[in-house]
Coordinates of N, CA and C and ligand atoms in Angstrom, one line a residue:
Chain A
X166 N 0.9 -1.2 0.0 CA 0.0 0.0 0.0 C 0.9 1.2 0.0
X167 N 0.7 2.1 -0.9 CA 1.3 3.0 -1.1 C 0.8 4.4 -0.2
X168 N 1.4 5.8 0.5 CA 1.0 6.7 0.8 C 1.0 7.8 0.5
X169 N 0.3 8.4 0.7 CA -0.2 9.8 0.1 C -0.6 10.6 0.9
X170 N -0.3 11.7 0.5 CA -0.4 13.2 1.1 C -1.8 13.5 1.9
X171 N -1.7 13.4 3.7 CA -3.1 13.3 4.3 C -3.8 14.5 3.9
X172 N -4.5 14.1 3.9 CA -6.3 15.1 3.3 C -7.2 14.4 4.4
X173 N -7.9 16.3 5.0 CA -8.5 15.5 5.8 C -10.0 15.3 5.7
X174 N -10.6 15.1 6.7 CA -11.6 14.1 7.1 C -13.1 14.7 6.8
X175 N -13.0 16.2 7.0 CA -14.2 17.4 7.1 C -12.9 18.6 6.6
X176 N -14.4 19.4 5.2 CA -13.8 20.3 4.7 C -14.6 21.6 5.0
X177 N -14.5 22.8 5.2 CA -16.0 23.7 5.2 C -16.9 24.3 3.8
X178 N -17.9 23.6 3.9 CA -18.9 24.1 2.6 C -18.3 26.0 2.3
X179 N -18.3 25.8 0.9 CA -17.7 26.8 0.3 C -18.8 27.7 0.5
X180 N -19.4 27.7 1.0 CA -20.9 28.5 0.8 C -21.4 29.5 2.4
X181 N -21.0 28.4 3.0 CA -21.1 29.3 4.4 C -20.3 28.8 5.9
X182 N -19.3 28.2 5.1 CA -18.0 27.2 6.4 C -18.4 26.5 7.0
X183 N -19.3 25.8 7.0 CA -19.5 24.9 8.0 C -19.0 23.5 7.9
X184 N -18.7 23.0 8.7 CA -17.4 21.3 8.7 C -18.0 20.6 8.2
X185 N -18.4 20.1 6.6 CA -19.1 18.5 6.1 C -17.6 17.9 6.1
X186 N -18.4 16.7 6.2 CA -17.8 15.4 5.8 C -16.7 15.2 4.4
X187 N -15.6 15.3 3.7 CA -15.1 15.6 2.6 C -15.6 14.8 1.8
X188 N -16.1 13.4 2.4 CA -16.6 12.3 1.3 C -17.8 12.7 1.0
X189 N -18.3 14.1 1.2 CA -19.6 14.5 0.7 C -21.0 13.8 1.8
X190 N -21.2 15.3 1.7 CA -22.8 15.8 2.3 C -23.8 16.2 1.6
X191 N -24.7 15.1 0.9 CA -25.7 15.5 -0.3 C -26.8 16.2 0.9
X192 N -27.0 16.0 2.1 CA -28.1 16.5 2.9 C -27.7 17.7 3.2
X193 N -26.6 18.7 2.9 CA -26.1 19.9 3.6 C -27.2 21.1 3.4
X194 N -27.4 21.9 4.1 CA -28.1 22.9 3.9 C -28.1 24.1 4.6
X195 N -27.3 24.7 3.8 CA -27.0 25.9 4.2 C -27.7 26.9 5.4
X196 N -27.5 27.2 6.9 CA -27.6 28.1 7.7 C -28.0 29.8 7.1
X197 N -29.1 30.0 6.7 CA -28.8 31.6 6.4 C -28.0 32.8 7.2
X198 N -27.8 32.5 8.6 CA -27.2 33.5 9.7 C -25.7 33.1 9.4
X199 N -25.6 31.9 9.2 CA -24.1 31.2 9.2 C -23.6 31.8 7.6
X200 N -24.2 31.7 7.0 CA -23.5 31.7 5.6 C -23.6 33.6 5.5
X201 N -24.3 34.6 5.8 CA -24.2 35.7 6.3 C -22.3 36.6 6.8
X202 N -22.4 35.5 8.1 CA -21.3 35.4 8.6 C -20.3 35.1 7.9
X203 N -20.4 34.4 7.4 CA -19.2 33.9 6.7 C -19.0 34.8 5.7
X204 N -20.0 35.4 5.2 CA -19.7 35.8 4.0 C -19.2 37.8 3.9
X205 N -19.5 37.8 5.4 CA -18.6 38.9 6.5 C -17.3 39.4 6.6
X206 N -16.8 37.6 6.8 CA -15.6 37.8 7.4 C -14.7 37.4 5.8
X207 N -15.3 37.0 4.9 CA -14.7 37.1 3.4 C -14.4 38.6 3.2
X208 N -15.4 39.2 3.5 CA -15.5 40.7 2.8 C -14.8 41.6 3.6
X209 N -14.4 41.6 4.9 CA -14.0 42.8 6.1 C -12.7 43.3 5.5
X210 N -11.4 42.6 5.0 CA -10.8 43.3 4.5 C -11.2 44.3 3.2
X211 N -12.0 44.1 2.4 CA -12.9 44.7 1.3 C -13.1 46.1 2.5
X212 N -14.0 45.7 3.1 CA -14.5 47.2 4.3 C -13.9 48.0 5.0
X213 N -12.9 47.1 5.6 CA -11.5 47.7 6.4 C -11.0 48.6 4.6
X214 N -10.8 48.1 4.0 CA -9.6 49.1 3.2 C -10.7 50.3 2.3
X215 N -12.3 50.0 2.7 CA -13.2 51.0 1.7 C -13.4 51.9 3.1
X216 N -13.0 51.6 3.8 CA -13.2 52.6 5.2 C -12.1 53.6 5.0
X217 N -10.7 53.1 5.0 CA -9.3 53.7 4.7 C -9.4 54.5 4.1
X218 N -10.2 54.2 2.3 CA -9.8 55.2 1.7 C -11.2 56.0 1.0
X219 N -12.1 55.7 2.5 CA -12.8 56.9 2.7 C -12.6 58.3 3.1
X220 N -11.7 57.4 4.5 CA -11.2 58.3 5.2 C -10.2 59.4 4.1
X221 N -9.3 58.9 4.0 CA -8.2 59.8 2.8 C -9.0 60.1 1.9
X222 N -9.7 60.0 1.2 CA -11.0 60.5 0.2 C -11.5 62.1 0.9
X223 N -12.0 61.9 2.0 CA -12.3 62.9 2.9 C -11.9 64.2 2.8
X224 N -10.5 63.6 3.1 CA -9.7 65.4 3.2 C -8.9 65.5 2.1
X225 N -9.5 65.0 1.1 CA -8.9 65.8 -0.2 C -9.3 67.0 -0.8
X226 N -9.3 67.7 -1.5 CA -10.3 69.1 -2.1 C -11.3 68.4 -2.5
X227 N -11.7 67.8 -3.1 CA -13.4 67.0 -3.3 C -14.1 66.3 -2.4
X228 N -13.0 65.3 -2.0 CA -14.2 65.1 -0.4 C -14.4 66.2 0.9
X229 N -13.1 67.3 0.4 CA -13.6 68.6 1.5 C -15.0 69.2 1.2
X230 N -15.1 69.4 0.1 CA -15.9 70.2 -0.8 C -17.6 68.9 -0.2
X231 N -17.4 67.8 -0.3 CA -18.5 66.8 -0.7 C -18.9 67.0 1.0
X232 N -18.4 67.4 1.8 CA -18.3 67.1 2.9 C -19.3 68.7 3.7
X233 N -19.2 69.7 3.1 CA -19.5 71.0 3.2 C -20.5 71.0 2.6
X234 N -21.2 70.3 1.4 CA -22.6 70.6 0.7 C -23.6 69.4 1.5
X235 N -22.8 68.6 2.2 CA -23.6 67.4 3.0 C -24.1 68.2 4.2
X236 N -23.1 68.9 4.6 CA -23.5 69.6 6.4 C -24.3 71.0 6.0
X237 N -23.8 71.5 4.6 CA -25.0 72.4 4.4 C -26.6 72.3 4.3
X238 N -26.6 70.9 3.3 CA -27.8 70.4 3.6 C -28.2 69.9 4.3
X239 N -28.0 69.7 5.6 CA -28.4 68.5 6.7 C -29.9 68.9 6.8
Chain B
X511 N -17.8 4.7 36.0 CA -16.2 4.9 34.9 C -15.1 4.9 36.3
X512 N -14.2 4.5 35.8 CA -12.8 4.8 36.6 C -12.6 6.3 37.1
X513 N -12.7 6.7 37.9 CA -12.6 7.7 38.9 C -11.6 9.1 37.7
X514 N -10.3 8.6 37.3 CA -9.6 9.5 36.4 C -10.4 8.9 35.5
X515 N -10.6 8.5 34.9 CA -11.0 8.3 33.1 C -12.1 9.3 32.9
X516 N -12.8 9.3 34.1 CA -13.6 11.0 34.3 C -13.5 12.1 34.1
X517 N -12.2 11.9 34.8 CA -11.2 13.7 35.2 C -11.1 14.0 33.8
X518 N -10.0 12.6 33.6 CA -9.3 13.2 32.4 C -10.6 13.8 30.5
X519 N -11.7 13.2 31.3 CA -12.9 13.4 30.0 C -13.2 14.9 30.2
X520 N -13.2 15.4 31.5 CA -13.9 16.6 32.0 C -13.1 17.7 31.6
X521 N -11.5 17.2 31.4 CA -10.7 18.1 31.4 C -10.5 18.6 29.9
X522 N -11.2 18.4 28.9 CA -11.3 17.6 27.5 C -12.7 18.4 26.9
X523 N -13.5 17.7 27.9 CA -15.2 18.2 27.0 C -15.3 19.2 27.8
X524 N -15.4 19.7 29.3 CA -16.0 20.8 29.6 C -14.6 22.2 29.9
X525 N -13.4 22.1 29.7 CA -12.6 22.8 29.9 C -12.2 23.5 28.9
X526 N -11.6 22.0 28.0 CA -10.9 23.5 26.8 C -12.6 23.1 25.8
X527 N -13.7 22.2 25.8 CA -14.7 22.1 24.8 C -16.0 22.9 25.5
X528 N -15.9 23.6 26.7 CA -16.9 24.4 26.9 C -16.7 25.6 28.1
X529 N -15.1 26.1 28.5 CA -14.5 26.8 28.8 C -14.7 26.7 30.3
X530 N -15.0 25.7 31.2 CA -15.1 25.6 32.5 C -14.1 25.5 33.2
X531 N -13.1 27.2 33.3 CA -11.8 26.7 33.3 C -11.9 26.5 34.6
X532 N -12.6 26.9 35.8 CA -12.5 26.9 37.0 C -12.0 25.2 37.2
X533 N -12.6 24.0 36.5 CA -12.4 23.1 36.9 C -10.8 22.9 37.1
X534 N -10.2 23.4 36.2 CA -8.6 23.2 36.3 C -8.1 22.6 37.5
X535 N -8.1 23.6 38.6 CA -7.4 23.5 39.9 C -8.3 22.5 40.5
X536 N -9.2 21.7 40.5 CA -9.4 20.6 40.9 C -9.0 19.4 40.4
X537 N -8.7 19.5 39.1 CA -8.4 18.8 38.3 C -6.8 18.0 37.8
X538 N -5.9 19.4 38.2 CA -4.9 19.2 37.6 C -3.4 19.7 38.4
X539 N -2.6 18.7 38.5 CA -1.7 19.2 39.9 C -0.8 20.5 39.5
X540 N -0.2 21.0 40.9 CA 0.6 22.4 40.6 C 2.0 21.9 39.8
X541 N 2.3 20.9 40.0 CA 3.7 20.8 38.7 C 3.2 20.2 37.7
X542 N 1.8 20.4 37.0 CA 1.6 19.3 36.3 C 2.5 19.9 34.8
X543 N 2.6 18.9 34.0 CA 3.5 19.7 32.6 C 2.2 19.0 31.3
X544 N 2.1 20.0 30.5 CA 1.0 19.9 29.5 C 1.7 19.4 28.1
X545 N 2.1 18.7 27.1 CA 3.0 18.4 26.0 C 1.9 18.4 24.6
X546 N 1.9 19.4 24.2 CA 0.7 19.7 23.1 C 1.7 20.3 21.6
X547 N 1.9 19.7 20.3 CA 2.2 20.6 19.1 C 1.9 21.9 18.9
X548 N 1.0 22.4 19.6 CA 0.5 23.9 19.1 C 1.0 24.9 20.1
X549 N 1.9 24.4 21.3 CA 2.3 24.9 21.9 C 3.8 25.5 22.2
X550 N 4.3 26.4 22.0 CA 5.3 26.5 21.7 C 6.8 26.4 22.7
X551 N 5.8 26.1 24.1 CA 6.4 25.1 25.0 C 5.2 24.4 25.8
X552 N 5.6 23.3 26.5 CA 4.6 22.7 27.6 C 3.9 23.8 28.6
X553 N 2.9 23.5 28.8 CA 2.2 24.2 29.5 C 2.4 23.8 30.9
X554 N 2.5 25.0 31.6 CA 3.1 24.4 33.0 C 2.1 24.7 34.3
X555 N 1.6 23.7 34.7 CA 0.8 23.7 36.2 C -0.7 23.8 35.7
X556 N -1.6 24.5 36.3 CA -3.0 24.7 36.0 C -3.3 26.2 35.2
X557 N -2.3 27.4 35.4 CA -2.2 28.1 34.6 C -2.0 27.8 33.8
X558 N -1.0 27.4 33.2 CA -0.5 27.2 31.9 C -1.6 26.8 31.3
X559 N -2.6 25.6 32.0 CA -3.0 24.8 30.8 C -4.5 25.6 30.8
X560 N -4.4 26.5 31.5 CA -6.1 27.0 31.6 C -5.6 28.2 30.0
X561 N -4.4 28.7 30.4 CA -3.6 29.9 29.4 C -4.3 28.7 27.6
X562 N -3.5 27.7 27.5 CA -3.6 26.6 26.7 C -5.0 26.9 25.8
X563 N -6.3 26.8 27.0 CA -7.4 26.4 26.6 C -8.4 27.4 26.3
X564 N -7.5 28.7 26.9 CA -8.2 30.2 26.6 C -7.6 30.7 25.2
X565 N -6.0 29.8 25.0 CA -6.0 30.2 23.5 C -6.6 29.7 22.2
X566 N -7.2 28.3 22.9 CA -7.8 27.8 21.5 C -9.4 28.6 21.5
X567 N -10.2 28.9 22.6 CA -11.3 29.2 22.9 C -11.4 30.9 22.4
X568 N -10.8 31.1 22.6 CA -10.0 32.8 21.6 C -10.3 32.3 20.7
X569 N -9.6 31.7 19.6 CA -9.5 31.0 18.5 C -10.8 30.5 17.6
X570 N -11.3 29.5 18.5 CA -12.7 28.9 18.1 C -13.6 29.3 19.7
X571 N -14.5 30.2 19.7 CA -15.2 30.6 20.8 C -16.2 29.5 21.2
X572 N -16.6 28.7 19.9 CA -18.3 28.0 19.7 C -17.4 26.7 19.6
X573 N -15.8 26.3 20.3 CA -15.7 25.1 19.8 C -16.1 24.1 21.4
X574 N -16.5 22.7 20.9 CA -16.8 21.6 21.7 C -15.8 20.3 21.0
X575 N -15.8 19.7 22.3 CA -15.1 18.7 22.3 C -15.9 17.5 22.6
X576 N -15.5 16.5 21.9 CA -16.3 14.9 22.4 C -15.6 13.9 22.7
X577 N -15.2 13.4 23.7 CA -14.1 11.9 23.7 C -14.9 10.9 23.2
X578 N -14.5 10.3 22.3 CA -15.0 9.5 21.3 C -14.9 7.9 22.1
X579 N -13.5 8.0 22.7 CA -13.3 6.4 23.6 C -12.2 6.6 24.4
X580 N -12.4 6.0 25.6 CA -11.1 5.9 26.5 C -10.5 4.8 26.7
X581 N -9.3 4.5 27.4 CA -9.0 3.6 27.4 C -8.3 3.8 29.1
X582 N -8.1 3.3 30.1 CA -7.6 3.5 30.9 C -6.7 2.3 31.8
X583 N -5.7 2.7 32.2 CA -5.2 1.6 32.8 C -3.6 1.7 34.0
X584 N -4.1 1.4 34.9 CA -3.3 1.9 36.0 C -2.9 3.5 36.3
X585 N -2.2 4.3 36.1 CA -2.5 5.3 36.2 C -2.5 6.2 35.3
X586 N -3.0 5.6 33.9 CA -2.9 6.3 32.7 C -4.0 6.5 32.3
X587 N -4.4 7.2 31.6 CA -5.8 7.2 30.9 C -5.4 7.9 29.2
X588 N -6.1 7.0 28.5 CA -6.1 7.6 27.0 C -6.9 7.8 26.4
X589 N -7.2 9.2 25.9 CA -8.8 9.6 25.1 C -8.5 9.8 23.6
X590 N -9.3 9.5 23.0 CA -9.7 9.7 21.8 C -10.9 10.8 21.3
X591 N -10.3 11.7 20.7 CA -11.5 12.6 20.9 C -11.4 13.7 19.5
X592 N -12.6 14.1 19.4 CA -13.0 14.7 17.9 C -12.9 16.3 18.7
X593 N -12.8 17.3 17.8 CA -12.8 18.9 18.5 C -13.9 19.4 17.1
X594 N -14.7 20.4 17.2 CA -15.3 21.4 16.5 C -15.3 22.5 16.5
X595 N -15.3 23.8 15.6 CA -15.2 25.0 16.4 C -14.9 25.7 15.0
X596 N -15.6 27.1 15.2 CA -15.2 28.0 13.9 C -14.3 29.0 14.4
X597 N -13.4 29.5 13.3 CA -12.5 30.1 13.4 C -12.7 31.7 13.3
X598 N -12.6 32.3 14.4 CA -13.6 33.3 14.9 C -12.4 34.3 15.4
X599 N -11.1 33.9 16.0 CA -10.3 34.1 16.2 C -8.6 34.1 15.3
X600 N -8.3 35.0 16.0 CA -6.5 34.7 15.6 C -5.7 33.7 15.9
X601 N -5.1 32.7 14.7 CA -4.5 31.6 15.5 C -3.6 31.3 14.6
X602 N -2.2 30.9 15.4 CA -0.7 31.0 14.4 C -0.8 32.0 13.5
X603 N -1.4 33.0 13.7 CA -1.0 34.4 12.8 C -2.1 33.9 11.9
X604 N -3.1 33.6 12.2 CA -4.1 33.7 10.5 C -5.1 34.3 11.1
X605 N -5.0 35.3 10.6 CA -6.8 36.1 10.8 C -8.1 34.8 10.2
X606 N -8.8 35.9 11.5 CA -10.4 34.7 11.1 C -10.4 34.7 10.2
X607 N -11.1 33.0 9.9 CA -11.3 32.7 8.6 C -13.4 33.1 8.9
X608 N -14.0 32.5 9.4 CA -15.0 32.3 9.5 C -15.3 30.8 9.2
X609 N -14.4 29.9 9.0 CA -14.5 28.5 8.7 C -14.4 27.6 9.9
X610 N -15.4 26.3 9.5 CA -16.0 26.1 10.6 C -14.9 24.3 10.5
X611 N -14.4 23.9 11.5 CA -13.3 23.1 11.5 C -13.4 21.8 12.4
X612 N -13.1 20.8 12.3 CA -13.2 19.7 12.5 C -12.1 18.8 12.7
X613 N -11.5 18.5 13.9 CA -10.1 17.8 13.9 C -10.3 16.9 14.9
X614 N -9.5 15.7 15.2 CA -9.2 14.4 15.8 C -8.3 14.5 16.6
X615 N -7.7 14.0 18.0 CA -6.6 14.1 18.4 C -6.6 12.7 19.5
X616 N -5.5 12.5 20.0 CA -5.2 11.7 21.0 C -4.3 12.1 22.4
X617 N -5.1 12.2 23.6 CA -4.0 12.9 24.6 C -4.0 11.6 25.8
X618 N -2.7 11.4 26.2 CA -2.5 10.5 27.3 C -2.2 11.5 28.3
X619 N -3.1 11.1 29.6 CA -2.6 12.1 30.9 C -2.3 10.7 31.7
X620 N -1.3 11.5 32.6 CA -0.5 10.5 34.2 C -1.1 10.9 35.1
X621 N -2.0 10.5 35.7 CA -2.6 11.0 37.4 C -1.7 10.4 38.3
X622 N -1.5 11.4 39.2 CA -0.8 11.3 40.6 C -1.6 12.0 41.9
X623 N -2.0 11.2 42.9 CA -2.6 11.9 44.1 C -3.9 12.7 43.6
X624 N -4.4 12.0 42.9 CA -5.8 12.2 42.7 C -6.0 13.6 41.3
X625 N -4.6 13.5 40.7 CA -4.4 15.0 39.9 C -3.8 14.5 38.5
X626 N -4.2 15.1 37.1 CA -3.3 15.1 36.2 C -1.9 15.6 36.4
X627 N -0.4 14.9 36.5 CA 0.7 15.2 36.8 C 1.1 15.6 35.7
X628 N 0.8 14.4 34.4 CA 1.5 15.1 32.8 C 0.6 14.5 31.6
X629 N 0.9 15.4 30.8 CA -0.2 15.3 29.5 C 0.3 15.3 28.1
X630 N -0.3 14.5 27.5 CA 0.5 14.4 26.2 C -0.2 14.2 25.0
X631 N -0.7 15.0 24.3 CA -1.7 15.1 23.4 C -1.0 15.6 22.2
X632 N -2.0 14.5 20.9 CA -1.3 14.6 19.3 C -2.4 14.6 18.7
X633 N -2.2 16.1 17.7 CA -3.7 16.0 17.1 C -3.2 16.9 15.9
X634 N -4.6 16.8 14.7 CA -4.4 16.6 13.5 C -4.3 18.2 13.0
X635 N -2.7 18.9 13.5 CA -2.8 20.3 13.2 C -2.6 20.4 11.9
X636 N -2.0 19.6 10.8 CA -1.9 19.6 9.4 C -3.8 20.2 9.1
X637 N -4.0 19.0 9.8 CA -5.8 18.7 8.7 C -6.3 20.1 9.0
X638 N -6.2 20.7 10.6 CA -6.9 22.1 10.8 C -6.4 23.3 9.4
X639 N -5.3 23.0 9.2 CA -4.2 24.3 8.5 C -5.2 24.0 7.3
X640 N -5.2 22.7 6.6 CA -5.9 22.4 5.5 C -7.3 23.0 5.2
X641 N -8.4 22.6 6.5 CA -9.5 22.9 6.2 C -9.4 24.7 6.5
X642 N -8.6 25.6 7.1 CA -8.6 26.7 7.3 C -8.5 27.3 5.8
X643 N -7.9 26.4 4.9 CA -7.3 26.8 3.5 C -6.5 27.3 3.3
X644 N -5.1 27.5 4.4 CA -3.9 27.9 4.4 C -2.7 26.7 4.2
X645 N -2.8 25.5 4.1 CA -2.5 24.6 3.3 C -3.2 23.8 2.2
X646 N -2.8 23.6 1.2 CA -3.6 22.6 0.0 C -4.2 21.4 0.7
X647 N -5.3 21.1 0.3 CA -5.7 19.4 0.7 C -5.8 18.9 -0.4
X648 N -5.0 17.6 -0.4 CA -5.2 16.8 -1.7 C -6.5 16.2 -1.8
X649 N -6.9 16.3 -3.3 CA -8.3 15.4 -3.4 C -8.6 14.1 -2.7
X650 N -9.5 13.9 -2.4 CA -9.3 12.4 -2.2 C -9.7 11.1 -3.0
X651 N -9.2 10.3 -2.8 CA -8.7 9.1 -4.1 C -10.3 8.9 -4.3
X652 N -10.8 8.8 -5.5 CA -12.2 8.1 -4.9 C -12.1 6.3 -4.8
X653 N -13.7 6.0 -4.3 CA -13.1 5.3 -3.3 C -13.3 3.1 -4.2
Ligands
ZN1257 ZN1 -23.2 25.5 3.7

């Protein structure tokens, strides 16, 4: 018997992480709060870095400007 | 059950699998030494191993533990046991994944005077790295 490179046992459904079985889970069914989550913590650096370069957006002459016609109109 | 094959389950499913660290100091003597792979030394006494069980529980908040089978015999006990838990936490430098993980391990503890004295647990950190998706998992052969 020859060996091979361990692979393991449970992988997380690509859909919302949760641990199936790797030999397949035809019963799986996706968590809506879980798959939410998951799909959160995929995106936070996406939000962390559109937060950044909000921020720096801000205090440029156009986001100064964009920033004074918003508080004008409040 | 044998009086430790208890402890040592308690120390397993309700400590580091549902964070009841208070049990530690009933559990586990003051020189006890802890011998775990993820540790980047033995865990020393009841601190150490509560330190141990607060890092994986950081890590996976929602994880539980199940001893699958024991085996015990004179003053040894050996568990077999499955872990669950999503990756919710920082662990070896990987930011959360949000992936939800599944691993196997084996720990032998030595009771002395009614206390875990030493511990020695081997468990499947390849397969976690794998399912986190910071290592490749090879397909599996079909069968
Ligand atoms: Zn799913």
């Amino acid at each position: 018997m020859s060996l091979a490179f361990p692979s393991p046992d449970h992988l997380p459904c690509p859909d919302c992480g949760a641990s199936l079985p790797a030999a397949g889970d035809a019963g799986h069914v996706c968590d809506d709060e879980r798959r939410i989550d998951y799909r959160l913590v995929e995106l936070q650096p996406g939000i962390e870095r559109f937060d950044l370069d909000l921020a720096v957006w801000l205090e440029t002459p156009g986001g100064r400007f964009a920033r004074f016609i918003a508080e004008r109109d409040r | 059950m044998h009086e430790n094959a208890n402890g040592s389950r308690r120390l397993i499913e309700e400590v580091f699998g549902a964070g009841r660290f208070e049990l530690v100091d009933e559990l586990v003597a003051e020189n006890a030494i802890g011998h775990d792979p993820a540790l980047p030394e033995p865990a020393s006494g009841p601190e150490g191993l509560k330190q141990a069980a607060r890092g994986y529980r950081d890590a996976f908040p929602d994880l539980t533990m199940k001893v699958e089978e024991i085996v015990a015999e004179n003053e040894r006990v050996a568990l077999r046991w499955t872990a669950r838990g999503t990756h919710r936490g920082e662990l070896f430098g990987i930011a959360p994944t949000g992936k939800e993980a599944t691993v196997t391990g084996i720990t032998i503890d030595r009771w002395a005077g009614g206390k875990v004295a030493e511990s020695w647990t081997n468990w499947d950190t390849l397969g976690l790295l794998q399912q986190l998706g910071v290592v490749p998992a090879a397909a599996k052969a079909p069968a």
